[in-house]
Amino acid sequence: RIPLWYRVVSMGGMLSPVHPAGNIESWLLGVFGDRTLQDLPRHVIVTAYDIRGRQSRLFHNLTPDARKERIVDVLMKSCSVPIMLPLHRMHMDGAIFAPNPAAHAVFLCKQHACDLADIRLLTVGTVTYPCIVPSNERVGMLWALLHPHALVQHMYRASLRGTDMILSGTLRGSQWRRVEVQIPGKRSRATLKGWTHSGDMVDTLRT
């Protein structure tokens, strides 16, 4: 929950991000402490965007030099959604450039960890949240201000479709699946679109 004092000081997100980051960082520190990426038992790839350097960042533990990053710092950089949370060391949410970083994972795995033919990829997302479609082609600033979430969702979907095209041209159909969580409304139960078609992929990942 957002403390009352923070709501007043931030004027409901007008002067400062909607949520303070202290609780998230404290929780992550309780889970990971000061451990770094090299302490994780599996390979990981985490995305973020460096505002000062104006470049996308891929934090991973596939090479010795890259493993020195502290886990908490990497996660805070990756989850700093603009407006919703403060930036962490001038980094923001990796979804800004990669809402589905599957193609980046394939690239790094091919470069450092395994052959392309050995890759099995299962991606899970929530971008199917219903969003408003403009009633006509004359979309201006007023529509964007009234429907900011819809605008972001459309941009995310466009990026996702681009990633699907890259994966389709890189991996065979049996090597990857996309599962999207359907969120039709607050009173409806979420469902997994495509999950029933991913049983063979899940069995492959288990082995």
GROMACS .gro file of C-alpha atoms in nm:
model
  207
    1ARG     CA    1   0.000   0.000   0.000
    2ILE     CA    2   0.112   0.357  -0.071
    3PRO     CA    3   0.169   0.555   0.252
    4LEU     CA    4  -0.063   0.854   0.297
    5TRP     CA    5   0.229   1.092   0.345
    6TYR     CA    6   0.378   0.984   0.012
    7ARG     CA    7   0.047   1.036  -0.168
    8VAL     CA    8   0.033   1.390  -0.032
    9VAL     CA    9   0.396   1.477  -0.113
   10SER     CA   10   0.377   1.327  -0.462
   11MET     CA   11   0.032   1.475  -0.524
   12GLY     CA   12  -0.094   1.138  -0.634
   13GLY     CA   13   0.192   1.083  -0.877
   14MET     CA   14   0.194   1.431  -1.032
   15LEU     CA   15   0.523   1.549  -0.875
   16SER     CA   16   0.685   1.211  -0.806
   17PRO     CA   17   0.634   0.851  -0.920
   18VAL     CA   18   0.306   0.695  -0.811
   19HIS     CA   19   0.479   0.433  -0.592
   20PRO     CA   20   0.792   0.465  -0.374
   21ALA     CA   21   1.056   0.200  -0.442
   22GLY     CA   22   1.165   0.142  -0.084
   23ASN     CA   23   0.933  -0.150  -0.008
   24ILE     CA   24   1.026  -0.335  -0.327
   25GLU     CA   25   1.398  -0.291  -0.271
   26SER     CA   26   1.371  -0.396   0.094
   27TRP     CA   27   1.183  -0.710  -0.004
   28LEU     CA   28   1.439  -0.797  -0.272
   29LEU     CA   29   1.724  -0.743  -0.025
   30GLY     CA   30   1.552  -0.983   0.213
   31VAL     CA   31   1.545  -1.247  -0.061
   32PHE     CA   32   1.881  -1.198  -0.235
   33GLY     CA   33   2.092  -0.990   0.004
   34ASP     CA   34   2.415  -0.872  -0.158
   35ARG     CA   35   2.450  -1.171  -0.386
   36THR     CA   36   2.550  -1.113  -0.746
   37LEU     CA   37   2.441  -1.275  -1.072
   38GLN     CA   38   2.726  -1.525  -1.048
   39ASP     CA   39   2.561  -1.672  -0.737
   40LEU     CA   40   2.250  -1.783  -0.928
   41PRO     CA   41   2.230  -2.155  -1.012
   42ARG     CA   42   2.091  -2.096  -1.363
   43HIS     CA   43   2.163  -1.868  -1.656
   44VAL     CA   44   1.957  -1.548  -1.648
   45ILE     CA   45   1.906  -1.250  -1.878
   46VAL     CA   46   1.745  -0.932  -1.745
   47THR     CA   47   1.661  -0.627  -1.957
   48ALA     CA   48   1.676  -0.257  -1.866
   49TYR     CA   49   1.721   0.076  -2.041
   50ASP     CA   50   2.008   0.312  -1.953
   51ILE     CA   51   1.872   0.666  -1.988
   52ARG     CA   52   2.201   0.846  -1.936
   53GLY     CA   53   2.383   0.621  -2.183
   54ARG     CA   54   2.081   0.606  -2.416
   55GLN     CA   55   2.120   0.235  -2.472
   56SER     CA   56   1.947  -0.093  -2.394
   57ARG     CA   57   2.113  -0.314  -2.138
   58LEU     CA   58   2.114  -0.692  -2.108
   59PHE     CA   59   2.230  -0.806  -1.766
   60HIS     CA   60   2.327  -1.172  -1.759
   61ASN     CA   61   2.560  -1.427  -1.601
   62LEU     CA   62   2.688  -1.592  -1.918
   63THR     CA   63   3.036  -1.435  -1.903
   64PRO     CA   64   3.271  -1.370  -1.606
   65ASP     CA   65   3.266  -0.990  -1.643
   66ALA     CA   66   2.887  -0.973  -1.658
   67ARG     CA   67   2.835  -1.178  -1.342
   68LYS     CA   68   2.953  -0.906  -1.101
   69GLU     CA   69   2.626  -0.711  -1.099
   70ARG     CA   70   2.430  -0.724  -0.774
   71ILE     CA   71   2.098  -0.908  -0.822
   72VAL     CA   72   1.893  -0.647  -0.635
   73ASP     CA   73   2.034  -0.363  -0.846
   74VAL     CA   74   1.964  -0.549  -1.169
   75LEU     CA   75   1.604  -0.624  -1.071
   76MET     CA   76   1.540  -0.268  -0.953
   77LYS     CA   77   1.675  -0.133  -1.281
   78SER     CA   78   1.456  -0.370  -1.477
   79CYS     CA   79   1.130  -0.303  -1.290
   80SER     CA   80   1.149   0.077  -1.272
   81VAL     CA   81   0.839   0.150  -1.478
   82PRO     CA   82   0.834   0.519  -1.578
   83ILE     CA   83   0.586   0.730  -1.379
   84MET     CA   84   0.491   0.431  -1.161
   85LEU     CA   85   0.831   0.382  -0.989
   86PRO     CA   86   1.145   0.596  -0.950
   87LEU     CA   87   1.438   0.528  -1.182
   88HIS     CA   88   1.712   0.314  -1.030
   89ARG     CA   89   2.060   0.446  -1.105
   90MET     CA   90   1.921   0.616  -1.416
   91HIS     CA   91   1.780   0.290  -1.555
   92MET     CA   92   1.418   0.213  -1.637
   93ASP     CA   93   1.201  -0.089  -1.713
   94GLY     CA   94   1.346  -0.318  -1.980
   95ALA     CA   95   1.001  -0.348  -2.138
   96ILE     CA   96   1.062  -0.002  -2.285
   97PHE     CA   97   1.263  -0.169  -2.561
   98ALA     CA   98   1.188  -0.538  -2.509
   99PRO     CA   99   0.845  -0.628  -2.364
  100ASN     CA  100   0.929  -0.983  -2.470
  101PRO     CA  101   1.309  -1.026  -2.449
  102ALA     CA  102   1.294  -1.378  -2.596
  103ALA     CA  103   1.491  -1.281  -2.909
  104HIS     CA  104   1.763  -1.127  -2.693
  105ALA     CA  105   1.781  -1.446  -2.486
  106VAL     CA  106   1.819  -1.654  -2.802
  107PHE     CA  107   2.095  -1.424  -2.928
  108LEU     CA  108   2.297  -1.440  -2.605
  109CYS     CA  109   2.248  -1.815  -2.562
  110LYS     CA  110   2.367  -1.875  -2.917
  111GLN     CA  111   2.663  -1.646  -2.859
  112HIS     CA  112   2.775  -1.780  -2.522
  113ALA     CA  113   2.595  -2.094  -2.409
  114CYS     CA  114   2.458  -2.333  -2.670
  115ASP     CA  115   2.386  -2.417  -3.032
  116LEU     CA  116   2.074  -2.281  -3.197
  117ALA     CA  117   1.936  -2.631  -3.254
  118ASP     CA  118   1.948  -2.703  -2.878
  119ILE     CA  119   1.731  -2.406  -2.777
  120ARG     CA  120   1.377  -2.465  -2.646
  121LEU     CA  121   1.194  -2.143  -2.563
  122LEU     CA  122   0.871  -2.085  -2.371
  123THR     CA  123   0.767  -1.720  -2.326
  124VAL     CA  124   0.487  -1.605  -2.096
  125GLY     CA  125   0.330  -1.258  -2.105
  126THR     CA  126   0.026  -1.053  -2.007
  127VAL     CA  127   0.002  -0.814  -2.300
  128THR     CA  128  -0.344  -0.939  -2.398
  129TYR     CA  129  -0.507  -0.703  -2.148
  130PRO     CA  130  -0.805  -0.548  -2.333
  131CYS     CA  131  -0.731  -0.202  -2.468
  132ILE     CA  132  -0.932   0.061  -2.649
  133VAL     CA  133  -0.914   0.090  -3.026
  134PRO     CA  134  -0.964   0.441  -3.173
  135SER     CA  135  -1.304   0.489  -3.337
  136ASN     CA  136  -1.147   0.667  -3.635
  137GLU     CA  137  -0.808   0.748  -3.788
  138ARG     CA  138  -0.788   1.100  -3.646
  139VAL     CA  139  -0.597   1.018  -3.326
  140GLY     CA  140  -0.456   1.324  -3.150
  141MET     CA  141  -0.309   1.426  -2.816
  142LEU     CA  142  -0.649   1.432  -2.646
  143TRP     CA  143  -0.712   1.063  -2.723
  144ALA     CA  144  -0.363   0.973  -2.598
  145LEU     CA  145  -0.419   1.168  -2.275
  146LEU     CA  146  -0.757   1.005  -2.216
  147HIS     CA  147  -0.634   0.653  -2.296
  148PRO     CA  148  -0.262   0.635  -2.201
  149HIS     CA  149  -0.278   0.265  -2.109
  150ALA     CA  150  -0.429   0.177  -2.445
  151LEU     CA  151  -0.152   0.365  -2.626
  152VAL     CA  152   0.118   0.179  -2.431
  153GLN     CA  153  -0.053  -0.155  -2.490
  154HIS     CA  154  -0.065  -0.098  -2.865
  155MET     CA  155   0.307  -0.011  -2.870
  156TYR     CA  156   0.387  -0.322  -2.665
  157ARG     CA  157   0.183  -0.541  -2.897
  158ALA     CA  158   0.363  -0.400  -3.200
  159SER     CA  159   0.699  -0.482  -3.040
  160LEU     CA  160   0.581  -0.832  -2.949
  161ARG     CA  161   0.473  -0.906  -3.303
  162GLY     CA  162   0.816  -0.796  -3.422
  163THR     CA  163   0.977  -1.040  -3.177
  164ASP     CA  164   0.749  -1.318  -3.302
  165MET     CA  165   0.866  -1.250  -3.657
  166ILE     CA  166   1.232  -1.272  -3.550
  167LEU     CA  167   1.175  -1.598  -3.362
  168SER     CA  168   0.981  -1.746  -3.653
  169GLY     CA  169   1.275  -1.681  -3.880
  170THR     CA  170   1.533  -1.807  -3.628
  171LEU     CA  171   1.378  -2.109  -3.454
  172ARG     CA  172   1.168  -2.393  -3.585
  173GLY     CA  173   0.803  -2.408  -3.485
  174SER     CA  174   0.863  -2.689  -3.236
  175GLN     CA  175   1.140  -2.494  -3.062
  176TRP     CA  176   0.932  -2.211  -2.919
  177ARG     CA  177   0.587  -2.126  -2.786
  178ARG     CA  178   0.424  -1.803  -2.670
  179VAL     CA  179   0.173  -1.819  -2.381
  180GLU     CA  180  -0.032  -1.511  -2.301
  181VAL     CA  181  -0.241  -1.457  -1.989
  182GLN     CA  182  -0.588  -1.336  -2.079
  183ILE     CA  183  -0.711  -1.068  -1.838
  184PRO     CA  184  -1.067  -0.991  -1.955
  185GLY     CA  185  -1.176  -0.793  -1.649
  186LYS     CA  186  -1.156  -0.754  -1.273
  187ARG     CA  187  -1.443  -0.995  -1.210
  188SER     CA  188  -1.342  -1.259  -1.461
  189ARG     CA  189  -1.090  -1.533  -1.409
  190ALA     CA  190  -0.766  -1.511  -1.601
  191THR     CA  191  -0.696  -1.785  -1.854
  192LEU     CA  192  -0.382  -1.896  -2.034
  193LYS     CA  193  -0.415  -1.865  -2.409
  194GLY     CA  194  -0.202  -2.120  -2.588
  195TRP     CA  195  -0.116  -2.318  -2.275
  196THR     CA  196  -0.299  -2.631  -2.391
  197HIS     CA  197  -0.089  -2.623  -2.706
  198SER     CA  198   0.236  -2.597  -2.512
  199GLY     CA  199   0.229  -2.932  -2.336
  200ASP     CA  200   0.499  -3.077  -2.559
  201MET     CA  201   0.716  -2.774  -2.493
  202VAL     CA  202   0.668  -2.803  -2.116
  203ASP     CA  203   0.762  -3.173  -2.130
  204THR     CA  204   1.073  -3.084  -2.331
  205LEU     CA  205   1.176  -2.816  -2.079
  206ARG     CA  206   1.132  -3.059  -1.790
  207THR     CA  207   1.373  -3.301  -1.950
   0.00000   0.00000   0.00000
